[in-house]
Structures are given as C-alpha cells and as structure tokens.
XYZ file of C-alpha atoms in Angstrom:
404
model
C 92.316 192.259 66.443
C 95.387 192.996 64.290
C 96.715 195.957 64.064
C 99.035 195.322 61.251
C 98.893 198.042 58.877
C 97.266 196.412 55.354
C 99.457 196.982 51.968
C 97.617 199.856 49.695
C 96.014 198.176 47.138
C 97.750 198.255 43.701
C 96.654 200.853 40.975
C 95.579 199.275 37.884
C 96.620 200.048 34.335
C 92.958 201.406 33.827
C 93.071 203.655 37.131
C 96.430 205.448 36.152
C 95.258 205.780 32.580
C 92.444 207.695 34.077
C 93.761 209.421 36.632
C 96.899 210.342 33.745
C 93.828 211.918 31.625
C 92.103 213.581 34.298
C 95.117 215.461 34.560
C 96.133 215.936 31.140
C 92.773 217.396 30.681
C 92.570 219.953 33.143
C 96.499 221.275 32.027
C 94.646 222.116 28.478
C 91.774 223.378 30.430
C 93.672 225.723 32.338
C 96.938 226.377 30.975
C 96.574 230.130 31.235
C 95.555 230.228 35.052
C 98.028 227.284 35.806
C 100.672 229.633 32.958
C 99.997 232.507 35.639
C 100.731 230.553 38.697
C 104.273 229.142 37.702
C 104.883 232.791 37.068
C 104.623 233.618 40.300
C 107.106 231.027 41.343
C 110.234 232.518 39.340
C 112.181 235.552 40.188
C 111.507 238.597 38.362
C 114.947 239.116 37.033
C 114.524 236.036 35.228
C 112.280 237.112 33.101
C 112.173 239.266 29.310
C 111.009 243.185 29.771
C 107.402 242.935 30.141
C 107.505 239.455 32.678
C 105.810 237.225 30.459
C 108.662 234.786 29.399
C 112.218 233.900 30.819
C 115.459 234.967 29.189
C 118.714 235.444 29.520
C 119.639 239.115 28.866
C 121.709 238.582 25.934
C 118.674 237.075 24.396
C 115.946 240.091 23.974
C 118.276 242.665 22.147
C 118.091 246.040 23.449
C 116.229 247.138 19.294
C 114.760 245.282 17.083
C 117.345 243.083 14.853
C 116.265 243.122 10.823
C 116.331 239.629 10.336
C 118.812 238.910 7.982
C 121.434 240.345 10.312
C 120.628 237.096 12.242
C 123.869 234.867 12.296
C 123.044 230.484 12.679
C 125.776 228.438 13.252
C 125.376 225.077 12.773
C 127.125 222.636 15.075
C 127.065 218.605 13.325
C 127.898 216.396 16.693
C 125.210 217.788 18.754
C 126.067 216.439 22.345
C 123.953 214.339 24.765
C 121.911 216.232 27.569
C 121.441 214.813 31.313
C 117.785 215.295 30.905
C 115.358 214.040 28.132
C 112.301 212.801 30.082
C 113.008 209.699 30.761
C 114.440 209.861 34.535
C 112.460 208.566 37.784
C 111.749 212.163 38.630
C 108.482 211.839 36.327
C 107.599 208.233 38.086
C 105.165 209.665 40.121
C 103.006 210.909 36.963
C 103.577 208.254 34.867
C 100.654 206.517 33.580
C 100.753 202.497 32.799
C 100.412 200.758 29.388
C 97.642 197.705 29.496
C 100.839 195.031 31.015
C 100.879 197.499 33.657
C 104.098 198.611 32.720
C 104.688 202.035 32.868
C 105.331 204.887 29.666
C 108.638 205.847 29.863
C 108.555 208.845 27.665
C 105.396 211.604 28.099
C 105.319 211.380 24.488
C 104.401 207.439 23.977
C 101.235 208.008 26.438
C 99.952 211.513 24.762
C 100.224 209.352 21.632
C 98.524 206.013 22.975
C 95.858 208.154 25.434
C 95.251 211.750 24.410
C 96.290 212.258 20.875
C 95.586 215.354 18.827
C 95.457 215.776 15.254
C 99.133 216.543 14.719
C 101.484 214.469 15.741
C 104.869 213.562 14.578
C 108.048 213.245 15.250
C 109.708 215.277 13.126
C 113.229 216.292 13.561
C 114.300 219.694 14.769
C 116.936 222.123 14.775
C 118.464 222.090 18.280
C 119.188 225.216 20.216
C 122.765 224.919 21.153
C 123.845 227.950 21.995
C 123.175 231.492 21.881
C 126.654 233.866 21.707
C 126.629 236.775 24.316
C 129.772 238.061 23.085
C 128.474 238.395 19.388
C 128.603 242.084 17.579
C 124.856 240.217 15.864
C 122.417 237.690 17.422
C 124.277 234.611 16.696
C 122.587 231.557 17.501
C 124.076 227.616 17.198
C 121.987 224.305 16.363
C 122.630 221.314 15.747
C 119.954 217.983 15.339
C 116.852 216.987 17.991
C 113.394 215.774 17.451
C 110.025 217.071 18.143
C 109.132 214.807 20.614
C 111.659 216.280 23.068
C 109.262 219.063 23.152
C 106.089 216.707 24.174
C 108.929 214.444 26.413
C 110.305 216.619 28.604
C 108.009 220.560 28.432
C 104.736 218.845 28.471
C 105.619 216.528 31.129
C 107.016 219.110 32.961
C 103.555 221.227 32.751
C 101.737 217.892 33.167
C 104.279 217.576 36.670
C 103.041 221.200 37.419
C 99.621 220.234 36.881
C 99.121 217.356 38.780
C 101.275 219.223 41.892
C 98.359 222.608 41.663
C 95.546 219.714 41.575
C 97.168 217.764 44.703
C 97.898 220.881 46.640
C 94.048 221.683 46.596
C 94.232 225.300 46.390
C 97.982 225.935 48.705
C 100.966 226.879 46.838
C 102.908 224.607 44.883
C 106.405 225.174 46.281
C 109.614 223.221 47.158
C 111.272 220.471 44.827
C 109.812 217.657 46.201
C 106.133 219.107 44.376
C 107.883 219.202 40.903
C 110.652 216.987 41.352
C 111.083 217.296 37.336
C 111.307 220.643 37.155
C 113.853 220.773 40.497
C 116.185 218.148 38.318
C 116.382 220.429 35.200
C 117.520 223.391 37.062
C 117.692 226.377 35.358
C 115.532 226.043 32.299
C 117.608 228.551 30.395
C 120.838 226.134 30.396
C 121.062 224.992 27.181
C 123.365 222.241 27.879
C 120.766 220.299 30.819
C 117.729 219.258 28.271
C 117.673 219.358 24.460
C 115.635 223.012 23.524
C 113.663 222.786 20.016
C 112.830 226.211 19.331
C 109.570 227.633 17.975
C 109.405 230.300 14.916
C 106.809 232.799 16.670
C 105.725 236.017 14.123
C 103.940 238.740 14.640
C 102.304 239.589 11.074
C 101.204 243.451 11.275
C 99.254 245.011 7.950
C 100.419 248.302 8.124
C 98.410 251.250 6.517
C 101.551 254.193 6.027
C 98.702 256.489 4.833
C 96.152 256.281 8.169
C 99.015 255.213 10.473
C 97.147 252.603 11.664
C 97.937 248.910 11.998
C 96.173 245.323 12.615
C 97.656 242.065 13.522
C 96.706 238.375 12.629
C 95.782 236.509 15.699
C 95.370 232.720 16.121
C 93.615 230.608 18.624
C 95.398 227.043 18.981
C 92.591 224.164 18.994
C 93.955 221.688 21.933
C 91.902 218.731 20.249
C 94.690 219.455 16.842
C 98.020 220.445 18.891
C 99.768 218.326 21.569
C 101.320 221.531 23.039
C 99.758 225.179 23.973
C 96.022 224.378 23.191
C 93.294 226.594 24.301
C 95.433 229.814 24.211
C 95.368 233.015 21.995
C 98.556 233.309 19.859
C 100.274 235.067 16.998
C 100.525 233.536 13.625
C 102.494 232.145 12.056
C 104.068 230.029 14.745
C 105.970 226.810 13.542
C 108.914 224.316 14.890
C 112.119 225.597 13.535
C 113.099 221.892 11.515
C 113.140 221.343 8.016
C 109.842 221.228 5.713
C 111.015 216.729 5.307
C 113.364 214.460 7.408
C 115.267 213.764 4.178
C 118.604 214.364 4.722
C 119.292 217.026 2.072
C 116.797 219.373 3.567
C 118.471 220.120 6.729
C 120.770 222.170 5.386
C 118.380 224.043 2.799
C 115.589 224.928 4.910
C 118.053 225.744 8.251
C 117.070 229.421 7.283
C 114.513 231.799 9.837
C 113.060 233.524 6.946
C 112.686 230.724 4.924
C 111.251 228.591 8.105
C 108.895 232.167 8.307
C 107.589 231.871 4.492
C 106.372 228.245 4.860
C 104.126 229.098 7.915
C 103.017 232.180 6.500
C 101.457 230.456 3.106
C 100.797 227.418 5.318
C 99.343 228.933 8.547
C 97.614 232.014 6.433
C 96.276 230.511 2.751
C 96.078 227.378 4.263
C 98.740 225.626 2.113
C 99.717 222.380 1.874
C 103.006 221.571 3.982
C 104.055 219.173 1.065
C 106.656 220.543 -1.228
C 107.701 217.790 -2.857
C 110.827 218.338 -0.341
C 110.890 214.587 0.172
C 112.278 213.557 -3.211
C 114.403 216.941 -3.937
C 114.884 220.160 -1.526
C 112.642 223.271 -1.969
C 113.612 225.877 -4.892
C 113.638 228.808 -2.669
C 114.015 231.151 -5.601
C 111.509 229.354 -8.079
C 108.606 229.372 -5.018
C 106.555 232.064 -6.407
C 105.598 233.217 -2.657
C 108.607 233.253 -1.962
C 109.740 235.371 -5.071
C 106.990 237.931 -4.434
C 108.083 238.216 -0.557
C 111.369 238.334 -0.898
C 111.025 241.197 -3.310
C 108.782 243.254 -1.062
C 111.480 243.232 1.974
C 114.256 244.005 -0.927
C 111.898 247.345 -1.998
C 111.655 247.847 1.878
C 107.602 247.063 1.741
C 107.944 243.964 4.179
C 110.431 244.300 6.685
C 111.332 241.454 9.862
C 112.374 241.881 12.634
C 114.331 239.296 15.387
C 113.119 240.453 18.792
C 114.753 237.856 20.723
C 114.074 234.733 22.573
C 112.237 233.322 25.562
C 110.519 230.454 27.537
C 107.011 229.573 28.525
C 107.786 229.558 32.722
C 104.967 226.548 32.740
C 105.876 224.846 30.018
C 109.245 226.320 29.152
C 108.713 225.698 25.137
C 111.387 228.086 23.809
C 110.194 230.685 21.111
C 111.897 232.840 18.906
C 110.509 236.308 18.396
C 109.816 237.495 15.110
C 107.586 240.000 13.632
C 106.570 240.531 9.685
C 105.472 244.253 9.097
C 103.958 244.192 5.742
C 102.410 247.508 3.958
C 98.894 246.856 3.918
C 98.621 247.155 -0.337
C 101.216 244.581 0.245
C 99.156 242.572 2.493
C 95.968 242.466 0.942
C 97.564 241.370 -2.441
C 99.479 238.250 -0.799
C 96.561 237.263 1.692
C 93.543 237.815 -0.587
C 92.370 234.330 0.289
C 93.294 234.209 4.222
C 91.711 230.839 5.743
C 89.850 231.328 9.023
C 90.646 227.775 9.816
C 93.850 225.863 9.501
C 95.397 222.790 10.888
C 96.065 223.808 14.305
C 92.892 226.023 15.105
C 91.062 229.337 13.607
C 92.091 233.131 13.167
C 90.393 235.746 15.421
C 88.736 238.052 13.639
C 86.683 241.373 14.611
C 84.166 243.530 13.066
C 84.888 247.159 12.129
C 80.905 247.982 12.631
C 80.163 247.152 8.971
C 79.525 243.759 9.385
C 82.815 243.093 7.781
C 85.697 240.944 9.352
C 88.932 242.720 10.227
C 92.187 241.612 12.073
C 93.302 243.007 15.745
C 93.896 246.295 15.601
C 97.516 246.890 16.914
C 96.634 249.526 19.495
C 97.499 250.182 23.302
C 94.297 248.755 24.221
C 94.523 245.979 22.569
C 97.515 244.775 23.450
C 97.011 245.556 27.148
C 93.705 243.158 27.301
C 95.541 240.104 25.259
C 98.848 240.267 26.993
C 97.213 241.488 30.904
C 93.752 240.020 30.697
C 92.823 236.888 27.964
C 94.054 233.463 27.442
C 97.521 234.011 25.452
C 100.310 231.959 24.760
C 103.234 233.868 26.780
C 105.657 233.845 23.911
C 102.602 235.766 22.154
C 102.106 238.175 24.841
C 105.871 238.896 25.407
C 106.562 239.546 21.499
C 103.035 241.761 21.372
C 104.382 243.725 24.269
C 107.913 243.880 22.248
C 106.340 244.643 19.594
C 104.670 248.010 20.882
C 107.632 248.980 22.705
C 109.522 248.846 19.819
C 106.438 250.248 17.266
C 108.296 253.434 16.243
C 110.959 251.689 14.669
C 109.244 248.395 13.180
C 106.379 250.261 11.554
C 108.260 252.992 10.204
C 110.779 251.238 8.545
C 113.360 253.380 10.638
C 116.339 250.473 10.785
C 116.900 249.775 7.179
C 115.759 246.035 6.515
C 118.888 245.495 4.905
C 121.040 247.367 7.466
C 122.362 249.957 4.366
C-alpha cells in the first residue's frame, strides 16, 4: 500500500466564495463581541481616556476645542503608503472570482459578493498628519478614496474575524494569526496605510431652563453600510470628502463644519445628498440651513466642539470627534421633521411615559449602559464618554464658541 501522502484537493471558486461569506457574515454579526476582543489585545496606554479607541496623546485635547479654532492644512502631492490592501499578507482570506483567480482588493469582492446599499468610491480627504507641536489642533490632508477604507480596515477586521473563528474559542495572538494587521504596525502611523477619516457628532438638544439634555442616536443597518453595521452610533457620522468628485469641490467643501451641516440635514431631515455640486460648488452662504445654523453658533445658541481623534482597535476606521450642542428652542425649530429612517439605518428613539417618542437622555446612566454594556460603534462610545467628561463646559457654553 502507498504511503505517499495525496495532494489536498483544490478549493473551488464556489467553496472560497462561501467560505469568504461565511466569514464576512459573522464579522457583521458580531462586530461588538469580536470589537471587545481586539481590545483586549492592545496596550492600555494606547488607547483615548475612557479605553474605547486608540490615539496618540496629542490627538484627544486635554478641553474641548470650539470648532472653528480647528486649523486644516492641505497638502496637494499626497505621498504613496507601503500598505493599501493589496499585499500577500491578506492571501490567506482572499476569496476567488468565477476563473478562480483571486480578488486582489477586499473592496472588489464586498462589491461582487456581499454588497450593501451604499457603495461608492468616492474620494476622500486623506489624513496626513496631525501637528503635536501646534498652539490649535492642526490637522493635514491631502487626496484618497473611500475604498481604502473597505480595502485595507475591513479586510483587516475580516483577517481578525476569520483568525477568532479558526482559533475556536483560544486567543487570537501572535502575527502569524493576523499577518495583516502584524504588516501595518502601528495603526496610528499615518505614513504606513492611507487613513480616510470619519466626521463623528454628537448632536445634544439642550434645555438651559430644566438643565437637562438628550442626544440623537443612530443604529447603522449592515444590509445599507459596507463598514460598522449592526452597532449603535451617534449621528451625524459621514466620510470627511467633498459632497461630488468634481474637481472644484475639493477645495469648497474641505471644511469640518461645513462637512457637519450636510450630514446633519442629510442624516436628520433625511435630505437629499445632491446639491447640484456636480455642475457648480455649493453656495455655503445662500444654503438656507446653513444660513440659519451658522447664525445660531454666531448668537452662541449652537456651539461645536472638536474632541479629538481616534481608531476603531478592530477595524481601526479613524473618527473625528465632534459634538453639536444646540438649545433645545433651537433644536426643535431646525429638526421639526426628524426622519426615523435614513439611508444607512434608523434613529433610536425612547418614550418619556406618554406614549410620545423622545431622544436619549444624556445622563450618567445612560451613557454608562451604551458605552459599558450595548452594541456601540467605539468612536461613539469614546466621544459619549468625552462628551460627559467634558459636560460642564459643552453644555454651558463656558468656552466662548468663537474663542472672544
């Protein structure tokens, strides 16, 4: 009898297509336990007060930052990175087209086998840089695409994934589990992967005569978004890139508070994300919303706040903290028609006893259950905790929002 040792069989497009899905379905089944896991795997320095995301510590400012004291830089050669996805480190998760030749980019096969409503490669502004030496948060970008998102932080949680199922319930540890994730190094280096940054805000209605506050919160549908579906989150959340690829845009829209308006009459009133943008850029100052907004914070009745920055430790998405305190008269007059759906899932909503629908009430207790004990987005539950830390100043208005 031989004892030669037979050659394993060969997968076939089908069985890797499968096997690819099994996977990518039980990362959007589980990103919070798998979210909590990777956690455990980074050292606790490396993380933003409160653990939930990593950071450098010139990027969470030691007070909240009124927004327009925010410095971008923009930066028009924006240099190749090392890493963008596309290296044999992801081989062993790669999934095969029908030839049997394999997807090269993470992107291509979410798009071919698992696609969600929105999808599109849109381009980005590029985190660059972020100044430690600055007397204001000064932060440099320069030109990327949203697809390095999907390329190289979903394929690094799909990586992560597939390494938790394989391990069948032992710790995932060692490079040679996430071989990906070993090759990028520190996550934080700017200059080792392209980093598109998110626009995450906290939207408070603030009552000055009860004291009390409530906060819109969102949870993302994973059949509509190709990146942080089935968590809880704070809304608005959008890409920082311009509202069209045409080229006059990029420097018109390469504003955060302008970036924060769209997704607030976008994410909130459920407004189109067509402004015409692709024939002519936006007229900031015409936009009525924008008028009415930009007013309040002048008269000191909406005031943002930059909290800082941080990544997802599973998926490492980089967010931008933000948070929109408007007076509740304020409030109710600009959000009259809130939508309870949008694009990219539905608003949570409680009941104050009545019967009638209210937002999150922005309490100790509250906060403590979304950011210790649900499903939330970590860039959520870091700003949240921020957010209270800092609720003296941000509520009463204490840092004047135009720094007179």
């Amino acid at each position: 009898m031989s004892t030669t040792p037979q050659p394993e069989p060969a997968i076939t497009p089908e069985a890797s297509q499968a096997a690819w899905r099994q996977v990518r379905n039980y990362l959007n089944r589980s990103r919070f336990e798998l979210t909590q896991t990777a956690m455990a795997g980074w050292p606790l320095h490396e993380f933003a007060p409160g653990g939930r995301v990593l950071a450098r510590k010139h990027w969470i400012p030691e007070t909240p930052v009124p927004l327009e004291q925010v410095r971008l830089r923009w930066q028009d050669q924006t240099p190749l990175a090392p890493i963008d996805g596309s290296g044999a480190e992801l081989d062993a998760i790669r999934a095969q087209r029908a030839d049997g030749a394999p997807y090269i980019f993470y992107a291509d096969a979410v798009r071919d086998l698992a696609k969600p409503r929105l999808f599109e490669n849109r381009g980005c502004y590029r985190l660059l840089k972020v100044a430690e030496d600055a007397t204001e948060p000064t932060l440099t970008f320069g030109r990327g695409h949203y697809f390095d998102v999907i390329n190289i932080c979903e394929a690094a949680a799909h990586e992560y994934a597939a390494a938790v199922l394989g391990a069948a319930g032992q710790p995932v540890t060692g490079p040679s589990a996430t071989p990906f994730r070993a090759a990028m190094g520190d996550p934080t280096d700017l200059d080792r992967r392209p980093v598109m940054a998110a626009v995450s805000t906290l939207a408070i209605r603030y009552d000055r005569q009860t004291g009390s506050a409530e906060f819109v919160l969102h949870w993302r549908d994973p059949a509509k978004v190709a990146s942080g579906g089935g968590l809880f989150q704070v809304m608005p959340v959008g890409m920082f890139q311009a509202s069209h690829d045409a080229p006059w845009n990029v420097a018109n829209d390469f504003d955060l508070w302008r970036a924060i308006a769209r997704e607030l009459s976008e994410e909130l009133l459920g407004s189109s994300e067509d402004y015409g943008s692709d024939t002519a850029p936006i007229d900031y100052d015409a936009w009525p919303f924008n008028q009415a907004l930009s007013a309040a914070r002048a008269a000191g009745t909406l005031r943002v706040y930059w909290l800082g920055l941080g990544m997802d430790p599973l998926t490492l998405v980089t967010d931008m903290l933000t948070v929109a305190v408007f007076e509740a008269e304020l409030f109710d007059a600009t959000f009259a028609r809130i939508v309870s759906t949008n694009d990219e899932g539905h608003r949570v909503q409680l009941e104050d006893g009545t019967g009638q629908a209210v937002g999150i009430p922005f309490t100790a207790e509250q906060v403590e259950r979304l950011t210790c004990r649900e499903p939330m987005q970590p860039a959520g539950a870091a700003l949240l905790q921020l957010a209270w830390q800092h609720r003296e100043v941000i509520l009463s208005g204490a840092a004047s929002p135009f720094g007179a």
